[in-house]
Amino acid sequence: MEKAHFYHALKVVKEVCIGCTHCMNVCPTSAIRVKNGLAVINKNACVDCGECLNACPVNAIIVEQDDFSQIFSFKQRVALLPTVLLGQFPNDISEKQIYSVIQELGFTHVYEVDETVDILTEATNTYMNKHHQERPFISSFCPAIVRLIQVKFPALVEHIIHLKPVIDISALFYRKKLKDEGFTDDEIGIFYVTPCAAKIAAVKSPVGEDKSFIDGVINMDFIYNKVLLSIKQNKTSGSKYELNKHMSRRSIGWTLTNGEASQYAGRCLAIDEIHNVIEVLEKLENEEITDVDFLELRACDHSCAGGVLTTENRFLAIERLRKRADWYHRNKPIILEEKEVEKYRTYLLGNISIKNIEPRSILSLDTDMMEAMKKMEKINRILKVLPGIDCGACGAPRCQALAEDVVQGKAKMTQCVFLQKMLTKEGLITPQESFDISENTWGVKRFEKKSLNDH
Amino acid sequence: MGMKFTFVIEGGNFSKAGTASSEVKKILKQLNVDPKIIKRTVVSLYEAEVNVVAHAFEGNMNVEIFPDKIVVRIEDKGPGIPDIDMAMQIGFSTATPEVREMGFGAGMGLPNIKKNSDRMNISSTINVGTQLEIVNYLK
Ligand SMILES: Nc1ncnc2c1ncn2[C@@H]1O[C@H](COP(=O)(O)OP(=O)(O)OP(=O)(O)O)[C@@H](O)[C@H]1O
Ligand code: SF4
Ligand code: SF4
Ligand SMILES: [Mg+2]
């Protein structure tokens, strides 16, 4: 078992949450319940995919972020930008402007994360040759997918490529580079601008690493607003693309769908959106899909262009990024950064492995199989009594989930509104008791007297 | 003591092939069975399920889970297998071109079941049906 504590950046804001069940019903790992009129997220089951945030009608689910001023506790302050950030801005804003505004916020260096992609593709090729018996290989790119496999597909954990994702390779690279320039470890702060909650979880509770290589995370929408605000206030314009740097097509396309799968030989599949991924993982587990070499799996629709902290329409962002890639490809400006990475290739390749990724199934009813069997029998008995309409009025997403919660001691059968009615009719509970139970699930506020004539 | 589950398998409906084995997989995961044993079991059940879909008219999958083993009986009504030894050979298949079109019919199913189970018994009566028993030990 890994650390018992899992960090999640997604938070339910109590004052805003109306306990409406939208989030509960969309969560792919059934991590959410409604209690006392509020959505509650089970930390062991949550994989940070952000589906709940997208479903919330009142924006009660937010992505918590580190205090920005923390960057100033470091002498050297590196901002690592995800390439999708550059796709968020209107066409008339130049890359130079974006970079300089971010620098003005207080960073001493601004880099794009995906500049070290070539190191990873090389390491991945070597890895796949060496561990060919672990085929099909699953990319470690999306932290939400790594977590999804840990909790729901424990048998597939060993298929995950045990190599650092690009974000960590870049962090390692820039840290080493600054150290070689004479700065000490604690003078260097590396900050990642994140398009999603999953990357934050990966930084705060890393899987397969003892500690993260990133010192802090900044939400992408925060940076987006800062840049737009600053540009709107003093509009200067220049050429759209940077002339003294080069981003390869491969780097720019990396976080978009097919960014990885297009880079390897053999049969490679690119699958985005978490439900699509779950469907494929089910098939993979049954060996209904065989003969696949590499799987690129991403939680968001259209991959990181659909991350929960993106602001631009994903299709427009992708179009811009493709244009950008084409421009660099056509104009091949001076290849500066790439050469810089070359000097560190051996160092980075030597530090690219990660340790074991532990399975931590949330599905098993009990670690002891006999106990699990007893619990399953109880669940099946309870299910015969429940109405089977999955209304959610008990605060659990499905009747099956309520039955499981009951057996695990996390809920009471009487939370079922149908059972309440029957028990009341038969005089087994009083109307007051039935009312109290509903108040416990939905909160006192929900039952405040409303008159039909009030508007 | 054990737990029993039964699933119906529809002959000829390839779009549903795999649902019974997926259900069994869900149950085994809930019972905290070792992922490696789950995988072996589900792979063999999937092959057996597809055989009913591809070669028979209708069938049942009966699953019994004991503390020390999983016993699955897949019984179908169908043409039966005239020569079981031959059917067990790698690459032997009587699959129609349409079935091959769907990616089945490599003659790998039965050998794969044998590989992924601890015990396998198969019996068949021509024009009546086939019974396949798969046993996997949990320890
Ligand atoms: N339930 C069954 N009823 C009738 N015939 C069967 C049944 N199961 C297998 N067979 C026969 O045995 C042969 C070999 O089965 P096997 O599962 O090994 O290969 P396949 O089903 O033809 O192809 P594959 O499983 O690789 O897609 C089949 O082609 C079929 O003739
Ligand atoms: S982030 Fe995803 S897994 Fe976590 S509670 Fe929300 S929907 Fe569920
Ligand atoms: S697809 Fe990208 S943005 Fe979405 S969760 Fe995964 S890493 Fe984050
Ligand atoms: Mg077969």
XYZ file of C-alpha atoms and ligand atoms in Angstrom:
642
model
C 0.000 0.000 0.000
C 1.129 3.473 -0.782
C 0.818 6.438 1.512
C -2.604 6.447 3.081
C -3.032 10.099 2.279
C -3.871 11.172 -1.248
C -3.788 14.810 -2.129
C -6.591 16.109 -4.283
C -6.768 19.648 -5.555
C -10.485 19.420 -6.226
C -12.463 20.870 -3.351
C -16.165 21.223 -2.735
C -16.916 24.743 -1.533
C -19.452 24.179 1.242
C -21.013 27.604 0.990
C -21.748 27.154 -2.708
C -22.595 23.450 -3.010
C -26.334 22.836 -3.291
C -26.046 19.036 -2.950
C -27.768 18.399 -6.250
C -26.229 15.005 -7.235
C -24.957 16.089 -10.679
C -21.337 15.440 -9.700
C -22.235 12.220 -7.896
C -23.846 10.795 -10.986
C -20.964 11.503 -13.360
C -18.033 10.393 -11.228
C -16.426 7.451 -13.046
C -15.188 5.872 -9.819
C -18.370 6.498 -7.758
C -16.302 8.560 -5.344
C -19.036 11.063 -4.429
C -21.907 10.872 -1.943
C -24.294 13.548 -0.739
C -24.389 13.989 3.028
C -26.028 16.797 4.953
C -26.850 18.464 1.677
C -23.228 18.559 0.496
C -21.187 16.561 -1.967
C -18.430 14.612 -0.228
C -15.503 13.148 -2.184
C -13.918 9.864 -1.084
C -10.175 10.490 -1.233
C -9.240 6.882 -1.846
C -11.467 6.568 -4.870
C -11.041 9.977 -6.529
C -8.687 9.957 -9.532
C -8.733 13.741 -10.100
C -10.302 13.529 -13.538
C -12.384 16.670 -13.043
C -15.659 15.220 -14.380
C -17.411 16.437 -11.234
C -16.164 19.980 -11.694
C -17.448 20.031 -15.270
C -20.847 18.721 -14.172
C -21.433 21.126 -11.294
C -24.175 23.629 -12.213
C -23.178 26.209 -9.582
C -19.349 26.017 -9.763
C -19.075 24.663 -6.245
C -16.160 22.410 -7.148
C -12.903 24.259 -7.540
C -9.258 23.489 -8.135
C -7.362 24.662 -5.092
C -4.057 26.326 -5.864
C -0.876 27.221 -4.064
C -0.446 30.795 -2.927
C 1.281 32.571 -5.797
C 3.637 34.559 -3.581
C 5.360 31.290 -2.600
C 7.435 31.616 -5.767
C 9.351 34.432 -4.112
C 10.847 32.144 -1.507
C 13.232 31.023 -4.266
C 16.026 32.981 -5.917
C 15.600 31.239 -9.228
C 11.977 30.957 -10.243
C 11.230 28.740 -13.198
C 7.790 28.679 -14.812
C 7.096 25.522 -16.775
C 4.287 26.110 -19.228
C 2.156 23.387 -20.769
C 2.058 23.841 -24.557
C -1.752 23.989 -24.448
C -1.425 27.331 -22.670
C -0.221 28.915 -25.898
C -3.379 27.727 -27.612
C -5.654 29.614 -25.207
C -5.027 33.138 -26.445
C -6.603 35.046 -29.314
C -4.616 35.151 -32.546
C -3.515 38.765 -32.169
C -1.549 38.064 -29.002
C 2.055 37.131 -29.693
C 4.046 34.483 -27.897
C 6.566 37.102 -26.899
C 3.830 38.994 -25.076
C 2.686 35.897 -23.254
C 6.194 35.000 -22.214
C 7.048 38.493 -21.063
C 3.898 38.922 -18.994
C 4.640 35.639 -17.222
C 8.183 36.820 -16.601
C 6.866 40.106 -15.207
C 4.773 38.145 -12.727
C 8.065 37.284 -11.071
C 9.654 34.360 -12.858
C 13.333 34.418 -13.763
C 12.912 31.719 -16.410
C 9.977 30.702 -18.562
C 10.085 27.389 -20.410
C 7.678 25.102 -22.128
C 7.372 21.696 -20.543
C 7.247 19.684 -23.712
C 10.693 20.724 -24.897
C 12.216 17.503 -23.535
C 9.858 15.179 -25.378
C 12.662 13.694 -27.488
C 14.376 12.318 -24.401
C 11.217 10.485 -23.395
C 10.528 9.022 -26.827
C 14.043 7.626 -26.920
C 13.737 6.158 -23.434
C 10.299 4.743 -24.244
C 11.604 2.937 -27.307
C 14.409 1.376 -25.298
C 11.973 0.480 -22.511
C 9.511 -1.193 -24.859
C 12.267 -3.283 -26.415
C 13.651 -4.324 -23.090
C 10.336 -5.186 -21.425
C 8.585 -6.627 -24.474
C 6.837 -9.236 -22.324
C 4.818 -6.416 -20.698
C 3.183 -5.436 -23.960
C 0.725 -3.726 -24.442
C 2.367 -0.646 -22.982
C 0.306 2.077 -21.385
C 1.675 5.604 -21.269
C 2.261 7.202 -17.865
C 1.373 10.611 -19.303
C -2.002 11.349 -17.716
C -2.002 11.163 -13.900
C -5.770 10.647 -13.812
C -5.389 7.530 -15.939
C -2.511 6.170 -13.850
C -4.743 6.548 -10.790
C -7.735 5.082 -12.576
C -5.709 1.964 -13.394
C -4.468 1.731 -9.803
C -7.966 1.783 -8.329
C -10.088 0.047 -10.963
C -7.766 -2.072 -13.096
C -5.112 -3.318 -10.670
C -4.127 -6.175 -13.002
C -3.009 -3.670 -15.620
C -0.639 -1.681 -13.428
C 2.408 -3.516 -14.722
C 1.609 -2.438 -18.278
C 2.130 1.209 -17.410
C 5.460 2.391 -18.758
C 7.584 3.013 -15.681
C 9.207 6.180 -16.981
C 8.825 9.778 -15.884
C 6.343 11.869 -17.814
C 7.766 14.851 -19.713
C 6.848 17.311 -16.961
C 9.237 15.603 -14.525
C 11.981 15.201 -17.116
C 11.807 18.934 -17.829
C 11.828 19.790 -14.146
C 14.887 17.626 -13.701
C 16.563 19.223 -16.702
C 16.051 22.848 -15.706
C 16.994 22.161 -12.119
C 20.216 20.484 -13.156
C 20.970 23.255 -15.616
C 20.592 25.903 -12.925
C 22.660 23.875 -10.504
C 25.411 23.704 -13.097
C 25.182 27.490 -13.315
C 26.037 27.608 -9.628
C 22.724 27.800 -7.807
C 22.003 25.532 -4.870
C 19.031 23.184 -4.751
C 17.026 25.318 -2.346
C 17.559 28.459 -4.374
C 15.753 26.869 -7.310
C 11.973 26.825 -7.420
C 10.235 25.058 -10.287
C 6.581 25.885 -10.869
C 4.253 24.134 -13.203
C 1.336 25.894 -14.825
C -1.303 23.199 -14.855
C -4.212 22.610 -17.222
C -5.863 20.172 -14.803
C -6.317 18.897 -11.267
C -4.677 15.574 -12.040
C -1.259 17.138 -12.597
C -1.551 18.868 -9.238
C -2.265 15.553 -7.538
C 0.737 14.096 -9.364
C 2.939 16.849 -7.954
C 1.566 16.672 -4.404
C 1.200 12.879 -4.105
C 3.553 11.444 -6.722
C 3.162 7.820 -7.778
C 6.351 5.816 -8.277
C 8.568 8.629 -6.923
C 9.547 9.551 -3.374
C 9.171 13.234 -3.978
C 8.118 15.531 -6.742
C 10.554 17.525 -8.851
C 8.143 20.429 -8.944
C 7.996 22.921 -6.072
C 4.577 24.328 -6.738
C 1.671 24.517 -9.105
C -0.139 27.462 -10.629
C -3.534 27.061 -12.227
C -3.628 27.796 -15.917
C -6.749 29.942 -15.756
C -4.970 32.210 -13.264
C -2.095 32.773 -15.699
C -4.552 33.210 -18.552
C -6.333 36.027 -16.747
C -3.081 37.727 -15.741
C -1.779 37.664 -19.296
C -4.992 38.919 -20.852
C -5.381 41.660 -18.284
C -1.871 42.924 -18.753
C -2.089 42.840 -22.530
C -5.457 44.571 -22.601
C -3.993 47.353 -20.464
C -0.900 48.105 -22.531
C -1.326 46.754 -25.932
C 1.938 46.185 -27.749
C 2.148 43.794 -30.578
C 4.951 42.144 -32.439
C 5.437 39.052 -34.490
C 3.209 36.162 -33.417
C 5.941 33.575 -32.936
C 9.286 33.671 -31.157
C 12.276 33.866 -33.422
C 15.003 32.816 -31.066
C 13.536 29.483 -30.074
C 12.319 26.354 -31.663
C 9.504 24.054 -30.745
C 9.309 20.857 -32.726
C 6.031 19.576 -34.099
C 6.424 16.624 -31.814
C 6.712 18.848 -28.719
C 3.760 21.032 -29.606
C 1.532 18.094 -30.450
C 2.601 15.973 -27.468
C -0.269 16.787 -25.125
C -2.890 16.647 -27.870
C -4.596 13.420 -28.867
C -2.258 11.147 -30.844
C 0.742 13.215 -29.726
C 2.425 10.171 -28.242
C 0.818 7.345 -30.213
C 2.041 8.843 -33.491
C 5.653 8.615 -32.337
C 6.110 4.889 -31.916
C 6.331 1.917 -34.225
C 3.853 -0.938 -34.140
C 0.159 -0.773 -33.406
C -0.460 2.327 -31.315
C -3.847 3.563 -30.169
C -4.742 7.021 -28.886
C -7.845 7.194 -26.709
C -9.177 10.294 -25.006
C -12.049 10.969 -22.549
C -12.239 8.880 -19.407
C -15.307 6.783 -20.307
C -13.733 5.799 -23.611
C -10.588 4.899 -21.712
C -12.529 2.768 -19.216
C -14.178 0.885 -22.066
C -10.813 0.094 -23.607
C -9.240 -0.888 -20.283
C -12.114 -3.351 -19.693
C -11.408 -4.949 -23.040
C -7.703 -4.967 -22.434
C -8.206 -6.698 -19.122
C -10.324 -9.425 -20.749
C -7.733 -9.704 -23.518
C -10.476 -8.825 -25.944
C -7.911 -6.473 -27.429
C -4.596 -8.115 -28.118
C -1.819 -7.236 -30.484
C -1.576 -3.621 -29.394
C 1.877 -2.231 -28.710
C 1.245 1.176 -27.225
C -1.747 2.883 -25.664
C -1.972 6.630 -25.208
C -4.801 7.139 -22.714
C -5.990 10.546 -21.558
C -8.782 11.441 -19.173
C -9.974 14.574 -20.939
C -11.926 14.839 -24.134
C -9.374 15.940 -26.767
C -6.639 15.375 -24.185
C -5.089 18.359 -22.435
C -6.854 20.833 -24.735
C -9.915 19.739 -22.746
C -8.306 20.032 -19.296
C -10.560 21.497 -16.588
C -8.468 24.667 -16.279
C -8.457 25.508 -19.974
C -10.390 28.584 -20.931
C -10.562 28.408 -24.717
C -12.808 26.122 -26.735
C -10.763 22.955 -27.232
C -11.207 22.831 -31.003
C -10.013 26.394 -31.455
C -7.067 25.785 -29.131
C -6.057 22.702 -31.092
C -6.293 24.568 -34.376
C -3.991 27.285 -33.051
C -1.476 24.788 -31.749
C -1.414 22.997 -35.100
C -0.806 26.326 -36.838
C 1.939 27.075 -34.410
C 3.594 23.722 -35.001
C 3.379 24.247 -38.755
C 4.941 27.674 -38.469
C 7.941 26.453 -36.508
C 8.251 23.508 -38.804
C 8.258 25.687 -41.921
C 10.462 28.457 -40.623
C 12.867 26.349 -38.594
C 14.221 29.164 -36.451
C 17.487 28.751 -34.619
C 17.410 25.553 -32.607
C 18.625 26.883 -29.289
C 16.925 25.010 -26.493
C 17.196 21.694 -28.241
C 20.961 21.868 -28.224
C 20.879 22.730 -24.565
C 18.879 19.571 -23.805
C 21.345 17.508 -25.815
C 24.085 18.243 -23.293
C 21.924 16.683 -20.602
C 20.629 13.722 -22.566
C 22.775 11.122 -20.771
C 21.973 12.593 -17.368
C 18.244 12.669 -18.052
C 18.133 9.189 -19.546
C 19.946 7.925 -16.474
C 17.310 9.358 -14.153
C 14.195 8.656 -16.123
C 12.926 5.481 -14.444
C 10.247 5.446 -11.769
C 9.643 2.905 -9.052
C 6.740 0.545 -8.619
C 3.240 1.759 -9.254
C 1.167 0.009 -6.610
C -2.310 -1.285 -7.341
C -4.837 -0.083 -4.740
C -8.176 -1.514 -5.697
C -11.261 0.290 -4.454
C -13.450 -2.525 -5.692
C -12.731 -5.282 -3.203
C -15.322 -5.507 -0.453
C -12.850 -6.881 2.062
C -9.211 -7.950 2.073
C -10.349 -11.293 3.474
C -12.107 -13.242 0.780
C -14.475 -15.058 3.122
C -15.557 -11.730 4.574
C -15.911 -10.317 1.068
C -18.181 -13.220 0.134
C -20.353 -12.627 3.165
C -20.592 -8.960 2.317
C -21.473 -9.722 -1.279
C -24.280 -11.991 -0.147
C -25.594 -9.240 2.116
C -25.410 -6.728 -0.727
C -27.386 -9.035 -2.984
C -30.022 -9.462 -0.278
C -30.279 -5.707 0.231
C -30.564 -5.143 -3.505
C -33.661 -7.305 -3.579
C -35.362 -4.831 -1.240
C -34.192 -1.632 -2.933
C -36.304 -0.319 -5.830
C -33.515 -0.511 -8.425
C -34.308 2.814 -10.073
C -31.034 4.539 -9.132
C -32.798 7.787 -8.210
C -29.949 9.079 -6.047
C -32.325 10.396 -3.384
C -30.475 8.359 -0.747
C -27.287 10.324 -1.454
C -25.593 7.458 -3.307
C -25.274 7.298 -7.091
C -27.016 3.934 -7.532
C -28.980 1.405 -5.468
C -25.956 -0.892 -5.776
C -23.742 1.812 -4.264
C -26.131 2.329 -1.341
C -26.201 -1.431 -0.707
C -22.389 -1.498 -0.663
C -22.234 1.515 1.634
C -24.694 -0.132 4.020
C -22.652 -3.315 4.189
C -19.466 -1.307 4.728
C -21.139 0.556 7.576
C -21.092 3.885 5.731
C -24.825 4.290 5.237
C -28.180 3.114 6.518
C -30.763 1.281 4.488
C -33.413 3.700 5.649
C -31.746 6.404 3.557
C -33.694 4.874 0.680
C -36.787 7.036 0.271
C -38.831 4.067 -0.935
C -37.989 2.003 2.116
C -38.805 4.994 4.304
C -42.294 5.161 2.817
C -42.847 1.445 3.297
C -41.528 1.438 6.841
C -43.653 4.443 7.731
C -46.748 2.826 6.267
C -46.118 -0.299 8.280
C -45.573 1.796 11.369
C -41.978 0.633 11.808
C -40.651 4.187 11.818
C -42.492 7.368 12.634
C -42.977 10.105 10.022
C -40.671 12.253 12.152
C -37.919 9.622 12.001
C -38.312 9.373 8.244
C -38.082 13.155 7.999
C -34.953 13.239 10.156
C -33.227 10.702 7.917
C -33.941 12.766 4.818
C -32.682 15.865 6.586
C -29.430 14.044 7.332
C -28.946 13.301 3.664
C -30.145 16.541 2.155
C -29.449 19.044 4.897
C -31.838 21.093 6.972
C -31.970 23.927 4.460
C -33.504 21.766 1.796
C -36.579 21.251 3.958
C -37.232 24.830 4.924
C -40.839 25.666 4.368
C -41.524 27.043 0.939
C -44.924 28.295 -0.055
C -46.205 27.642 -3.570
C -47.292 31.281 -3.686
C -43.848 32.678 -2.900
C -41.685 33.592 -5.811
C -20.023 -23.061 1.056
C -19.867 -21.099 -2.142
C -21.588 -18.437 -4.182
C -23.461 -19.119 -7.380
C -24.147 -16.895 -10.342
C -25.739 -17.634 -13.695
C -25.461 -15.647 -16.902
C -27.233 -16.199 -20.183
C -25.252 -16.214 -23.433
C -27.003 -15.344 -26.685
C -25.878 -17.271 -29.760
C -24.900 -15.214 -32.785
C -24.890 -11.866 -30.993
C -21.266 -10.754 -31.191
C -22.061 -7.266 -29.939
C -22.827 -8.765 -26.528
C -20.002 -11.309 -26.462
C -17.948 -10.611 -23.353
C -20.701 -9.277 -21.094
C -20.933 -12.446 -19.000
C -17.155 -12.618 -18.508
C -17.079 -8.928 -17.586
C -19.751 -9.515 -14.954
C -17.704 -12.351 -13.477
C -14.659 -10.089 -13.496
C -16.528 -7.473 -11.483
C -17.528 -10.078 -8.895
C -14.005 -11.485 -8.578
C -12.596 -7.995 -8.098
C -15.085 -7.350 -5.314
C -14.051 -10.594 -3.666
C -10.443 -9.426 -3.626
C -9.232 -12.338 -5.738
C -5.597 -11.997 -6.858
C -5.564 -9.867 -10.063
C -3.426 -12.469 -11.852
C -5.979 -15.213 -11.174
C -8.802 -12.884 -12.195
C -7.038 -12.207 -15.450
C -6.495 -15.900 -16.249
C -10.071 -16.743 -15.364
C -11.619 -13.907 -17.310
C -9.512 -14.585 -20.389
C -10.644 -18.218 -20.461
C -14.271 -17.300 -19.778
C -14.210 -14.769 -22.556
C -12.979 -17.358 -25.048
C -15.610 -19.832 -23.888
C -18.318 -17.198 -24.125
C -17.300 -16.262 -27.651
C -17.356 -19.929 -28.647
C -20.990 -20.163 -27.608
C -21.774 -16.964 -29.499
C -19.869 -18.088 -32.592
C -20.622 -21.789 -32.754
C -23.790 -22.527 -30.755
C -27.393 -21.280 -30.508
C -27.707 -20.356 -26.864
C -26.030 -21.090 -23.586
C -25.477 -20.443 -19.894
C -22.485 -19.572 -17.830
C -22.720 -20.957 -14.281
C -20.159 -19.617 -11.909
C -19.478 -21.056 -8.471
C -16.983 -19.387 -6.212
C -15.519 -21.323 -3.279
C -12.909 -20.163 -0.802
C -10.274 -22.176 -2.659
C -11.444 -22.277 -6.277
C -13.627 -20.893 -9.031
C -15.642 -23.432 -10.972
C -17.352 -22.300 -14.162
C -19.621 -24.424 -16.325
C -20.511 -23.164 -19.766
C -23.252 -25.217 -21.348
C -24.809 -24.645 -24.723
C -27.415 -25.929 -27.094
C -25.797 -26.228 -30.467
C -24.145 -28.403 -33.075
C -21.662 -29.916 -30.622
C -18.032 -30.743 -31.386
C -17.489 -33.931 -33.397
C -13.802 -34.369 -32.581
C -12.716 -32.705 -29.376
C -9.025 -33.600 -29.729
C -8.975 -31.966 -33.116
C -10.853 -28.878 -31.817
C -8.292 -28.514 -29.051
C -5.453 -28.175 -31.513
C -3.913 -24.772 -32.025
C -5.174 -23.266 -35.258
C -8.072 -25.658 -35.806
C -11.258 -23.824 -36.640
C -14.483 -24.396 -38.488
C -15.388 -20.717 -38.325
C -17.311 -19.354 -41.289
C -15.844 -16.543 -43.386
C -18.304 -14.114 -41.731
C -17.003 -15.035 -38.289
C -13.422 -14.604 -39.465
C -14.406 -11.250 -40.875
C -15.216 -10.189 -37.287
C -11.744 -11.106 -36.124
C -12.565 -14.502 -34.646
C -11.787 -17.969 -35.963
C -8.042 -18.274 -35.520
C -8.515 -21.609 -33.775
C -6.863 -20.232 -30.657
C -9.835 -20.188 -28.285
C -9.819 -23.664 -26.774
C -5.997 -23.843 -26.524
C -6.085 -20.441 -24.814
C -8.658 -21.694 -22.314
C -6.428 -24.648 -21.528
C -3.473 -22.332 -21.013
C -5.395 -20.018 -18.692
C -7.104 -22.569 -16.462
C -5.908 -25.068 -13.892
C -8.386 -27.694 -15.001
C -10.545 -27.931 -18.093
C -13.110 -30.587 -18.994
C -15.031 -30.586 -22.196
C -17.767 -32.933 -23.358
C -20.071 -32.658 -26.292
C -22.972 -34.414 -28.015
C -23.483 -33.822 -31.684
C -26.612 -31.824 -32.489
C -27.323 -31.383 -28.781
C -24.645 -29.201 -27.296
C -21.344 -28.730 -25.513
C -20.384 -28.523 -21.841
C -17.169 -26.954 -20.771
C -15.924 -26.857 -17.205
C -13.145 -24.527 -16.166
C -11.565 -24.653 -12.715
C -9.077 -22.162 -11.354
C -7.601 -22.517 -7.872
C -7.317 -19.450 -5.717
C -4.263 -20.522 -3.778
N -19.373 -24.353 -28.048
C -19.037 -24.905 -29.221
N -19.987 -25.486 -29.992
C -19.659 -26.043 -31.179
N -18.419 -26.048 -31.666
C -17.435 -25.493 -30.945
C -17.700 -24.891 -29.691
N -16.527 -24.438 -29.208
C -15.579 -24.731 -30.118
N -16.119 -25.381 -31.164
C -15.397 -25.915 -32.347
O -14.013 -26.022 -32.036
C -13.255 -25.255 -32.963
C -12.054 -24.671 -32.288
O -12.468 -23.735 -31.275
P -11.496 -22.559 -30.869
O -12.194 -21.722 -29.856
O -10.197 -23.141 -30.508
O -11.304 -21.751 -32.209
P -12.334 -20.812 -32.964
O -13.464 -20.481 -32.093
O -12.649 -21.431 -34.282
O -11.436 -19.538 -33.217
P -10.967 -18.434 -32.123
O -11.425 -18.933 -30.801
O -9.495 -18.376 -32.234
O -11.628 -17.186 -32.528
C -14.221 -24.246 -33.505
O -13.865 -23.778 -34.777
C -15.521 -25.036 -33.552
O -15.573 -25.863 -34.679
S -12.311 14.260 -9.848
Fe -13.198 12.553 -10.985
S -12.833 10.792 -9.657
Fe -12.557 12.609 -8.359
S -14.569 12.934 -7.418
Fe -14.478 14.212 -9.278
S -15.431 12.927 -10.859
Fe -14.891 11.555 -9.150
S -5.688 14.566 -20.300
Fe -4.191 16.148 -19.785
S -5.409 17.802 -18.881
Fe -6.679 15.960 -18.822
S -6.340 15.044 -16.803
Fe -4.911 14.050 -18.232
S -3.036 15.274 -18.082
Fe -4.670 16.511 -17.177
Mg -13.163 -19.675 -30.152
